[in-house]
GROMACS .gro file of C-alpha atoms in nm:
model
  449
    1MET     CA    1   3.067  -3.815   4.230
    2HIS     CA    2   3.057  -4.012   3.906
    3ASP     CA    3   2.708  -4.141   3.987
    4THR     CA    4   2.585  -3.788   4.057
    5LYS     CA    5   2.723  -3.658   3.726
    6GLU     CA    6   2.569  -3.951   3.537
    7GLN     CA    7   2.235  -3.899   3.707
    8GLU     CA    8   2.242  -3.528   3.619
    9LYS     CA    9   2.320  -3.613   3.255
   10GLN     CA   10   2.030  -3.862   3.241
   11LEU     CA   11   1.784  -3.621   3.396
   12ARG     CA   12   1.889  -3.347   3.154
   13GLU     CA   13   1.852  -3.576   2.855
   14ALA     CA   14   1.511  -3.679   2.981
   15ALA     CA   15   1.396  -3.319   3.021
   16ILE     CA   16   1.515  -3.232   2.673
   17LYS     CA   17   1.350  -3.541   2.525
   18ALA     CA   18   1.025  -3.443   2.692
   19ALA     CA   19   1.049  -3.098   2.539
   20VAL     CA   20   1.107  -3.248   2.194
   21ASP     CA   21   0.809  -3.479   2.241
   22TYR     CA   22   0.598  -3.175   2.336
   23TYR     CA   23   0.714  -2.991   2.019
   24ASN     CA   24   0.619  -3.290   1.805
   25PHE     CA   25   0.273  -3.295   1.973
   26LYS     CA   26   0.199  -2.925   1.992
   27HIS     CA   27   0.391  -2.737   1.730
   28LYS     CA   28   0.492  -2.966   1.450
   29PRO     CA   29   0.153  -3.056   1.301
   30GLU     CA   30   0.071  -2.822   1.015
   31GLN     CA   31  -0.275  -2.740   0.890
   32PRO     CA   32  -0.320  -2.733   0.510
   33PHE     CA   33  -0.368  -2.389   0.365
   34ALA     CA   34  -0.713  -2.295   0.241
   35PRO     CA   35  -0.794  -1.973   0.053
   36GLY     CA   36  -0.903  -1.708   0.301
   37LYS     CA   37  -0.701  -1.854   0.583
   38ARG     CA   38  -0.480  -1.584   0.742
   39ILE     CA   39  -0.139  -1.528   0.569
   40SER     CA   40   0.088  -1.338   0.804
   41TYR     CA   41   0.344  -1.094   0.675
   42GLY     CA   42   0.608  -1.268   0.890
   43GLY     CA   43   0.651  -1.517   1.167
   44ARG     CA   44   0.884  -1.748   1.354
   45VAL     CA   45   0.999  -2.069   1.191
   46PHE     CA   46   1.146  -2.326   1.432
   47ASP     CA   47   1.166  -2.692   1.513
   48GLU     CA   48   1.265  -2.923   1.796
   49ARG     CA   49   1.622  -2.791   1.801
   50GLU     CA   50   1.518  -2.454   1.934
   51MET     CA   51   1.304  -2.622   2.199
   52ALA     CA   52   1.590  -2.851   2.302
   53ASN     CA   53   1.836  -2.562   2.334
   54LEU     CA   54   1.589  -2.356   2.532
   55ILE     CA   55   1.532  -2.637   2.787
   56ASP     CA   56   1.903  -2.716   2.808
   57SER     CA   57   1.977  -2.356   2.889
   58SER     CA   58   1.693  -2.325   3.143
   59LEU     CA   59   1.822  -2.622   3.335
   60ASP     CA   60   2.148  -2.435   3.405
   61PHE     CA   61   1.932  -2.160   3.560
   62TRP     CA   62   2.209  -1.909   3.475
   63LEU     CA   63   1.935  -1.684   3.320
   64THR     CA   64   2.158  -1.390   3.229
   65THR     CA   65   2.423  -1.388   2.950
   66GLY     CA   66   2.620  -1.710   2.958
   67ARG     CA   67   2.766  -1.993   2.759
   68TYR     CA   68   2.505  -1.986   2.476
   69ALA     CA   69   2.551  -1.610   2.437
   70GLU     CA   70   2.929  -1.658   2.399
   71LYS     CA   71   2.868  -1.933   2.145
   72PHE     CA   72   2.623  -1.723   1.947
   73GLU     CA   73   2.846  -1.414   1.939
   74LYS     CA   74   3.139  -1.622   1.805
   75GLU     CA   75   2.938  -1.808   1.543
   76PHE     CA   76   2.738  -1.501   1.432
   77ALA     CA   77   3.059  -1.308   1.379
   78GLU     CA   78   3.200  -1.593   1.178
   79PHE     CA   79   2.888  -1.610   0.967
   80LEU     CA   80   2.912  -1.235   0.883
   81GLY     CA   81   3.286  -1.240   0.846
   82VAL     CA   82   3.352  -0.974   1.114
   83GLN     CA   83   3.579  -0.977   1.412
   84HIS     CA   84   3.324  -0.885   1.682
   85ALA     CA   85   2.953  -0.936   1.752
   86SER     CA   86   2.788  -0.822   2.077
   87LEU     CA   87   2.447  -0.959   2.169
   88VAL     CA   88   2.184  -0.721   2.307
   89ASN     CA   89   1.818  -0.744   2.406
   90SER     CA   90   1.661  -0.595   2.088
   91GLY     CA   91   1.736  -0.441   1.752
   92SER     CA   92   1.633  -0.102   1.887
   93SER     CA   93   1.888  -0.142   2.165
   94ALA     CA   94   2.143  -0.243   1.899
   95ASN     CA   95   2.081   0.087   1.715
   96LEU     CA   96   2.101   0.279   2.042
   97LEU     CA   97   2.433   0.120   2.139
   98ALA     CA   98   2.586   0.155   1.795
   99PHE     CA   99   2.510   0.529   1.801
  100MET     CA  100   2.610   0.580   2.166
  101ALA     CA  101   2.945   0.414   2.109
  102LEU     CA  102   3.031   0.698   1.869
  103THR     CA  103   2.956   0.957   2.141
  104SER     CA  104   3.228   0.821   2.374
  105PRO     CA  105   3.499   1.065   2.487
  106LYS     CA  106   3.750   0.788   2.420
  107LEU     CA  107   3.707   0.867   2.044
  108GLY     CA  108   3.853   1.216   2.088
  109GLU     CA  109   3.774   1.465   1.813
  110ARG     CA  110   3.581   1.212   1.612
  111ARG     CA  111   3.322   1.158   1.883
  112ILE     CA  112   2.966   1.275   1.809
  113ARG     CA  113   2.864   1.559   2.039
  114ARG     CA  114   2.528   1.713   2.112
  115GLY     CA  115   2.439   1.946   1.825
  116ASP     CA  116   2.637   1.747   1.570
  117GLU     CA  117   2.452   1.629   1.261
  118VAL     CA  118   2.377   1.276   1.133
  119ILE     CA  119   2.244   1.221   0.778
  120THR     CA  120   1.953   0.975   0.756
  121VAL     CA  121   1.608   0.926   0.595
  122ALA     CA  122   1.255   0.966   0.724
  123ALA     CA  123   1.112   0.671   0.524
  124GLY     CA  124   1.177   0.392   0.768
  125PHE     CA  125   1.147   0.263   1.126
  126PRO     CA  126   1.176   0.522   1.403
  127THR     CA  127   1.452   0.350   1.602
  128THR     CA  128   1.704   0.421   1.325
  129VAL     CA  129   1.655   0.790   1.411
  130ALA     CA  130   1.552   0.782   1.778
  131PRO     CA  131   1.906   0.744   1.923
  132ILE     CA  132   2.022   1.054   1.739
  133ILE     CA  133   1.741   1.265   1.882
  134GLN     CA  134   1.752   1.109   2.230
  135TYR     CA  135   2.121   1.193   2.263
  136GLY     CA  136   2.076   1.557   2.142
  137ALA     CA  137   2.232   1.531   1.796
  138ILE     CA  138   2.052   1.659   1.485
  139PRO     CA  139   1.910   1.422   1.223
  140VAL     CA  140   1.932   1.553   0.871
  141PHE     CA  141   1.669   1.399   0.649
  142VAL     CA  142   1.712   1.339   0.277
  143ASP     CA  143   1.470   1.182   0.032
  144VAL     CA  144   1.470   0.824  -0.099
  145ALA     CA  145   1.437   0.688  -0.450
  146LEU     CA  146   1.199   0.429  -0.597
  147PRO     CA  147   1.197   0.147  -0.689
  148THR     CA  148   1.478   0.058  -0.439
  149TYR     CA  149   1.313   0.264  -0.151
  150ASN     CA  150   1.661   0.361  -0.025
  151VAL     CA  151   1.844   0.686   0.025
  152ASP     CA  152   1.889   0.903  -0.282
  153VAL     CA  153   2.268   0.922  -0.273
  154THR     CA  154   2.274   1.227  -0.509
  155LEU     CA  155   2.151   1.430  -0.212
  156LEU     CA  156   2.430   1.341   0.033
  157GLU     CA  157   2.664   1.627  -0.051
  158ALA     CA  158   2.388   1.882  -0.021
  159ALA     CA  159   2.301   1.739   0.321
  160ARG     CA  160   2.652   1.769   0.464
  161SER     CA  161   2.757   2.065   0.678
  162GLU     CA  162   3.051   2.148   0.905
  163LYS     CA  163   2.860   1.977   1.187
  164THR     CA  164   2.806   1.647   1.003
  165LYS     CA  165   2.970   1.356   1.190
  166ALA     CA  166   2.795   1.041   1.066
  167VAL     CA  167   2.551   0.871   0.832
  168MET     CA  168   2.299   0.626   0.984
  169LEU     CA  169   2.077   0.438   0.740
  170ALA     CA  170   1.870   0.122   0.714
  171HIS     CA  171   1.867  -0.126   0.428
  172THR     CA  172   1.502  -0.096   0.336
  173LEU     CA  173   1.312  -0.423   0.375
  174GLY     CA  174   1.626  -0.620   0.294
  175ASN     CA  175   1.727  -0.421  -0.010
  176PRO     CA  176   2.079  -0.278   0.041
  177PHE     CA  177   2.122   0.096  -0.006
  178ASP     CA  178   2.402   0.204  -0.245
  179LEU     CA  179   2.686   0.113  -0.008
  180GLY     CA  180   2.950   0.195  -0.268
  181ALA     CA  181   2.838   0.556  -0.303
  182VAL     CA  182   2.768   0.601   0.073
  183LYS     CA  183   3.109   0.459   0.170
  184VAL     CA  184   3.289   0.690  -0.073
  185PHE     CA  185   3.102   0.986   0.071
  186CYS     CA  186   3.182   0.888   0.430
  187GLU     CA  187   3.545   0.818   0.362
  188LYS     CA  188   3.587   1.146   0.167
  189HIS     CA  189   3.459   1.347   0.464
  190GLY     CA  190   3.577   1.138   0.757
  191LEU     CA  191   3.226   1.039   0.864
  192TRP     CA  192   3.110   0.740   1.069
  193LEU     CA  193   2.876   0.494   0.893
  194ILE     CA  194   2.618   0.289   1.093
  195GLU     CA  195   2.429   0.027   0.888
  196ASP     CA  196   2.088  -0.053   1.039
  197ASN     CA  197   2.077  -0.413   0.911
  198CYS     CA  198   1.776  -0.515   1.116
  199ASP     CA  199   1.561  -0.591   0.809
  200ALA     CA  200   1.839  -0.719   0.588
  201LEU     CA  201   2.030  -1.002   0.761
  202GLY     CA  202   2.187  -1.217   0.490
  203SER     CA  203   2.178  -0.948   0.220
  204ARG     CA  204   2.503  -0.903   0.026
  205TYR     CA  205   2.666  -0.616  -0.155
  206PHE     CA  206   2.948  -0.641  -0.416
  207HIS     CA  207   3.225  -0.399  -0.321
  208GLN     CA  208   3.587  -0.372  -0.434
  209GLY     CA  209   3.586  -0.707  -0.613
  210ASP     CA  210   3.411  -0.918  -0.349
  211TRP     CA  211   3.072  -0.992  -0.192
  212HIS     CA  212   3.015  -0.862   0.165
  213TYR     CA  213   2.720  -0.909   0.400
  214THR     CA  214   2.539  -0.589   0.465
  215GLY     CA  215   2.615  -0.450   0.809
  216THR     CA  216   2.986  -0.529   0.770
  217LEU     CA  217   3.102  -0.249   0.538
  218GLY     CA  218   3.022   0.037   0.778
  219ASP     CA  219   3.193   0.115   1.108
  220LEU     CA  220   2.906  -0.058   1.292
  221GLY     CA  221   2.616  -0.284   1.187
  222THR     CA  222   2.305  -0.383   1.376
  223SER     CA  223   2.057  -0.674   1.367
  224SER     CA  224   1.718  -0.751   1.528
  225PHE     CA  225   1.599  -1.097   1.626
  226TYR     CA  226   1.230  -1.008   1.679
  227PRO     CA  227   0.999  -1.291   1.561
  228PRO     CA  228   0.917  -1.158   1.209
  229HIS     CA  229   1.285  -1.097   1.130
  230HIS     CA  230   1.524  -1.321   0.939
  231MET     CA  231   1.594  -1.524   1.252
  232THR     CA  232   1.455  -1.493   1.602
  233MET     CA  233   1.526  -1.518   1.970
  234GLY     CA  234   1.183  -1.375   2.059
  235GLU     CA  235   1.353  -1.053   2.154
  236GLY     CA  236   1.716  -0.979   2.091
  237GLY     CA  237   1.963  -0.800   1.869
  238ALA     CA  238   2.332  -0.761   1.792
  239VAL     CA  239   2.591  -0.496   1.710
  240TYR     CA  240   2.890  -0.594   1.501
  241THR     CA  241   3.215  -0.432   1.393
  242ASN     CA  242   3.573  -0.500   1.288
  243ASP     CA  243   3.701  -0.227   1.525
  244THR     CA  244   3.802  -0.357   1.864
  245THR     CA  245   3.772  -0.013   2.025
  246LEU     CA  246   3.418   0.026   1.903
  247LYS     CA  247   3.331  -0.328   2.024
  248ARG     CA  248   3.449  -0.241   2.375
  249LEU     CA  249   3.257   0.089   2.370
  250VAL     CA  250   2.940  -0.088   2.258
  251GLU     CA  251   2.975  -0.342   2.544
  252SER     CA  252   3.056  -0.069   2.798
  253PHE     CA  253   2.730   0.112   2.717
  254ARG     CA  254   2.548  -0.222   2.709
  255ASP     CA  255   2.684  -0.328   3.051
  256TRP     CA  256   2.591  -0.032   3.276
  257GLY     CA  257   2.871   0.190   3.127
  258ARG     CA  258   3.143  -0.002   3.312
  259ASP     CA  259   3.509   0.027   3.222
  260CYS     CA  260   3.580  -0.340   3.295
  261TRP     CA  261   3.545  -0.583   3.011
  262CYS     CA  262   3.534  -0.911   3.211
  263PRO     CA  263   3.263  -1.147   3.089
  264SER     CA  264   2.958  -1.194   3.312
  265GLY     CA  265   3.045  -1.407   3.617
  266ARG     CA  266   3.424  -1.379   3.572
  267ASP     CA  267   3.669  -1.163   3.764
  268ASN     CA  268   4.011  -1.006   3.699
  269THR     CA  269   4.052  -1.109   3.331
  270CYS     CA  270   4.308  -0.832   3.289
  271GLY     CA  271   4.499  -0.917   3.607
  272ASN     CA  272   4.485  -0.553   3.724
  273ARG     CA  273   4.154  -0.547   3.904
  274PHE     CA  274   4.291  -0.373   4.219
  275THR     CA  275   4.606  -0.204   4.081
  276GLN     CA  276   4.484   0.090   3.869
  277ARG     CA  277   4.371   0.449   3.920
  278PHE     CA  278   4.061   0.597   3.753
  279GLY     CA  279   3.939   0.957   3.773
  280GLU     CA  280   3.933   1.075   4.131
  281LEU     CA  281   3.876   0.732   4.276
  282PRO     CA  282   4.130   0.597   4.526
  283TYR     CA  283   4.418   0.388   4.384
  284GLY     CA  284   4.320   0.020   4.347
  285TYR     CA  285   3.943   0.077   4.345
  286ASP     CA  286   3.771  -0.235   4.215
  287HIS     CA  287   3.782  -0.213   3.836
  288LYS     CA  288   3.452  -0.404   3.811
  289TYR     CA  289   3.283  -0.096   3.960
  290VAL     CA  290   3.450   0.176   3.758
  291TYR     CA  291   3.220   0.348   3.507
  292SER     CA  292   3.358   0.526   3.199
  293HIS     CA  293   3.016   0.600   3.042
  294PHE     CA  294   2.659   0.667   3.141
  295GLY     CA  295   2.534   0.326   3.024
  296TYR     CA  296   2.244   0.083   3.041
  297ASN     CA  297   2.176  -0.284   3.105
  298LEU     CA  298   2.080  -0.416   2.761
  299LYS     CA  299   2.212  -0.771   2.780
  300VAL     CA  300   2.031  -1.072   2.637
  301THR     CA  301   1.941  -1.375   2.845
  302ASP     CA  302   2.116  -1.704   2.784
  303MET     CA  303   1.781  -1.876   2.706
  304GLN     CA  304   1.728  -1.633   2.420
  305ALA     CA  305   2.078  -1.690   2.296
  306ALA     CA  306   2.016  -2.067   2.308
  307ILE     CA  307   1.727  -2.028   2.067
  308GLY     CA  308   1.947  -1.804   1.851
  309CYS     CA  309   2.214  -2.071   1.826
  310ALA     CA  310   1.962  -2.316   1.678
  311GLN     CA  311   1.818  -2.046   1.448
  312LEU     CA  312   2.164  -1.951   1.324
  313GLU     CA  313   2.207  -2.307   1.186
  314LYS     CA  314   1.900  -2.241   0.968
  315LEU     CA  315   1.981  -1.886   0.861
  316SER     CA  316   2.119  -1.965   0.516
  317GLY     CA  317   1.803  -2.166   0.438
  318PHE     CA  318   1.585  -1.885   0.569
  319VAL     CA  319   1.760  -1.634   0.338
  320ALA     CA  320   1.728  -1.865   0.036
  321ALA     CA  321   1.358  -1.908   0.105
  322ARG     CA  322   1.300  -1.534   0.132
  323ARG     CA  323   1.473  -1.475  -0.198
  324ALA     CA  324   1.269  -1.749  -0.369
  325ASN     CA  325   0.942  -1.621  -0.229
  326TRP     CA  326   1.015  -1.265  -0.328
  327GLN     CA  327   1.106  -1.377  -0.681
  328PHE     CA  328   0.783  -1.576  -0.708
  329LEU     CA  329   0.582  -1.263  -0.627
  330ARG     CA  330   0.794  -1.048  -0.856
  331ASP     CA  331   0.743  -1.284  -1.153
  332GLY     CA  332   0.375  -1.342  -1.078
  333LEU     CA  333   0.296  -0.972  -1.048
  334SER     CA  334   0.509  -0.851  -1.340
  335GLY     CA  335   0.194  -0.792  -1.548
  336LEU     CA  336   0.071  -0.535  -1.296
  337ALA     CA  337   0.355  -0.294  -1.354
  338ASP     CA  338   0.104  -0.040  -1.495
  339ARG     CA  339  -0.083  -0.041  -1.163
  340PHE     CA  340   0.202  -0.074  -0.912
  341VAL     CA  341   0.564   0.039  -0.886
  342LEU     CA  342   0.723  -0.303  -0.850
  343PRO     CA  343   1.034  -0.328  -0.632
  344GLU     CA  344   1.387  -0.369  -0.779
  345PRO     CA  345   1.704  -0.480  -0.610
  346THR     CA  346   1.981  -0.219  -0.578
  347GLU     CA  347   2.258  -0.255  -0.837
  348ASN     CA  348   2.551  -0.471  -0.718
  349SER     CA  349   2.336  -0.625  -0.447
  350GLU     CA  350   2.182  -0.961  -0.351
  351PRO     CA  351   1.899  -0.882  -0.116
  352SER     CA  352   1.768  -1.099   0.166
  353TRP     CA  353   1.420  -0.968   0.144
  354PHE     CA  354   1.206  -0.883   0.446
  355GLY     CA  355   0.894  -0.815   0.242
  356PHE     CA  356   0.754  -0.735  -0.101
  357LEU     CA  357   0.688  -0.361  -0.154
  358LEU     CA  358   0.413  -0.226  -0.378
  359THR     CA  359   0.339   0.142  -0.453
  360VAL     CA  360   0.007   0.217  -0.612
  361ARG     CA  361   0.049   0.435  -0.926
  362LYS     CA  362  -0.164   0.746  -0.967
  363GLU     CA  363  -0.318   0.603  -1.282
  364ALA     CA  364  -0.395   0.264  -1.120
  365GLY     CA  365  -0.766   0.336  -1.082
  366PHE     CA  366  -0.769   0.254  -0.715
  367SER     CA  367  -0.608   0.372  -0.394
  368ARG     CA  368  -0.378   0.206  -0.149
  369GLU     CA  369  -0.655   0.196   0.109
  370GLU     CA  370  -0.881   0.008  -0.136
  371VAL     CA  371  -0.627  -0.259  -0.227
  372VAL     CA  372  -0.506  -0.301   0.132
  373ASN     CA  373  -0.862  -0.339   0.261
  374HIS     CA  374  -0.929  -0.596  -0.011
  375LEU     CA  375  -0.623  -0.798   0.078
  376GLU     CA  376  -0.698  -0.790   0.451
  377ARG     CA  377  -1.057  -0.906   0.386
  378LYS     CA  378  -0.913  -1.197   0.190
  379GLY     CA  379  -0.686  -1.290   0.480
  380ILE     CA  380  -0.361  -1.147   0.348
  381GLN     CA  381  -0.186  -0.943   0.610
  382THR     CA  382  -0.031  -0.611   0.493
  383ARG     CA  383   0.202  -0.356   0.647
  384MET     CA  384   0.294   0.002   0.568
  385LEU     CA  385   0.660   0.093   0.508
  386PHE     CA  386   0.682   0.160   0.876
  387ALA     CA  387   0.665   0.534   0.952
  388GLY     CA  388   0.608   0.640   0.594
  389ASN     CA  389   0.742   0.988   0.665
  390LEU     CA  390   0.863   0.992   1.025
  391ILE     CA  391   0.856   1.370   1.061
  392LYS     CA  392   0.479   1.375   0.998
  393HIS     CA  393   0.421   1.172   1.322
  394PRO     CA  394   0.305   1.320   1.655
  395CYS     CA  395   0.648   1.258   1.815
  396PHE     CA  396   0.781   1.536   1.588
  397ASP     CA  397   0.509   1.789   1.663
  398GLU     CA  398   0.699   1.974   1.936
  399MET     CA  399   1.024   1.970   1.735
  400ARG     CA  400   0.850   2.111   1.427
  401GLN     CA  401   0.682   2.387   1.625
  402SER     CA  402   1.004   2.493   1.788
  403GLY     CA  403   1.187   2.494   1.450
  404ALA     CA  404   1.484   2.305   1.605
  405GLY     CA  405   1.599   1.955   1.643
  406PHE     CA  406   1.611   1.832   1.285
  407ARG     CA  407   1.693   1.948   0.933
  408VAL     CA  408   1.532   1.853   0.597
  409VAL     CA  409   1.729   1.884   0.273
  410GLY     CA  410   1.511   1.962  -0.028
  411GLU     CA  411   1.164   1.807  -0.053
  412LEU     CA  412   1.078   1.464   0.078
  413LYS     CA  413   0.862   1.404  -0.227
  414GLU     CA  414   0.921   1.031  -0.261
  415THR     CA  415   0.903   0.986   0.117
  416ASP     CA  416   0.557   1.137   0.111
  417ARG     CA  417   0.461   0.918  -0.182
  418ILE     CA  418   0.558   0.615   0.026
  419MET     CA  419   0.354   0.751   0.315
  420ASN     CA  420   0.045   0.783   0.096
  421ASP     CA  421   0.069   0.500  -0.162
  422THR     CA  422   0.305   0.219  -0.043
  423PHE     CA  423   0.244  -0.109   0.140
  424TRP     CA  424   0.402  -0.450   0.158
  425ILE     CA  425   0.321  -0.815   0.192
  426GLY     CA  426   0.529  -1.098   0.333
  427VAL     CA  427   0.789  -1.334   0.196
  428TYR     CA  428   0.892  -1.510   0.516
  429PRO     CA  429   1.018  -1.875   0.506
  430GLY     CA  430   0.705  -2.017   0.661
  431MET     CA  431   0.500  -1.943   0.345
  432LYS     CA  432   0.384  -2.238   0.134
  433PRO     CA  433   0.369  -2.221  -0.246
  434GLU     CA  434  -0.010  -2.222  -0.236
  435MET     CA  435   0.000  -1.911  -0.013
  436LEU     CA  436   0.214  -1.727  -0.261
  437GLU     CA  437  -0.012  -1.837  -0.551
  438TYR     CA  438  -0.314  -1.711  -0.360
  439MET     CA  439  -0.150  -1.372  -0.295
  440VAL     CA  440  -0.071  -1.331  -0.663
  441ALA     CA  441  -0.418  -1.440  -0.775
  442THR     CA  442  -0.588  -1.210  -0.524
  443LEU     CA  443  -0.391  -0.904  -0.642
  444LYS     CA  444  -0.454  -0.988  -1.003
  445GLU     CA  445  -0.823  -1.031  -0.944
  446PHE     CA  446  -0.849  -0.698  -0.764
  447ALA     CA  447  -0.655  -0.514  -1.041
  448ALA     CA  448  -0.876  -0.669  -1.307
  449ARG     CA  449  -1.190  -0.535  -1.145
   0.00000   0.00000   0.00000
């Protein structure tokens, strides 16, 4: 037996070493940057540790959620300073589960029902809003404010009605929205708050005398681990909360809607697997096959979680690099404030930037299309601020024609401005100083022409 275990250990170590050698051969060599070479807006940053974890996990051949997922959930929650973190297969799934948890009958009168309203914005990514619509609740759109590109909190009271049950907002490109004002509003009216933190992992907000990571001040927070984000598992996401009831609801919806909370591969954690009655089922029906919700299977694989564990060790460094890169661009482009609206961090915040936003001013002498095309020709990748104005997209055509399904408060004037005049460039940790210098020089050259 001892010889068998020792042989297994040696073979595992050899497999991992081979993977590390492959990383050093294939992935580690870096090509020097030359002007005109493609500068991506984002990308994965990894080393041999991710490769070693991935191979180590694959050798177990457990494949579904397992020991690395448990390790990541524990360490991620500790990083954020929350009690619970639940891994899922994407940031979009994280938003879906955070919202669906609030529809559970177990929440009584506070549950969100079909026809209830949720305050949000249209200037963002669609999966912040999609769960609301897919469930049958009503999104209520308010405008945003520049130069933070976040919700205009002065419009919240006007947006509220007797049907309002929640606020669901994203921290735009890493810049926290005014959490102080939004929390006061939610607490005043007994509303749920979901923070879509997918673009802002590592951002902080000063509240009630202390710094807090964004995503932790609301009832629920969400993250995405897609490759361009602050850390990656390839695909993956997380929902986090300090509320144990909400944590169990999230995991029920994530795990097929089951009532049982036993970890994958374990039985009878509660000791009452065959001694309870549920609904109209016979007494003692196997608790592992009792369903309290209409759920999904949105778990992450253990191989993804293994990569995440290695990435989590680097997260603080990733955040610091993003902040430094953003500040380099902000300082370097300060002389173009007459041509562009330059981004500003929200008061009382310390952003972990996802990108560098620029809005072309009317008096700039050029259009967004012209500057974007110039940057792309020069090898600098650009992106729009996601949907721009979500309700102008084809997916809203039928809803608009029917006159039902969503509400708009006031004019979405700044949202439309973003749709027409705003774009962003990257600040991800893989950028070299000469890339940032080239980006600044290219924008200055274009503006000077």
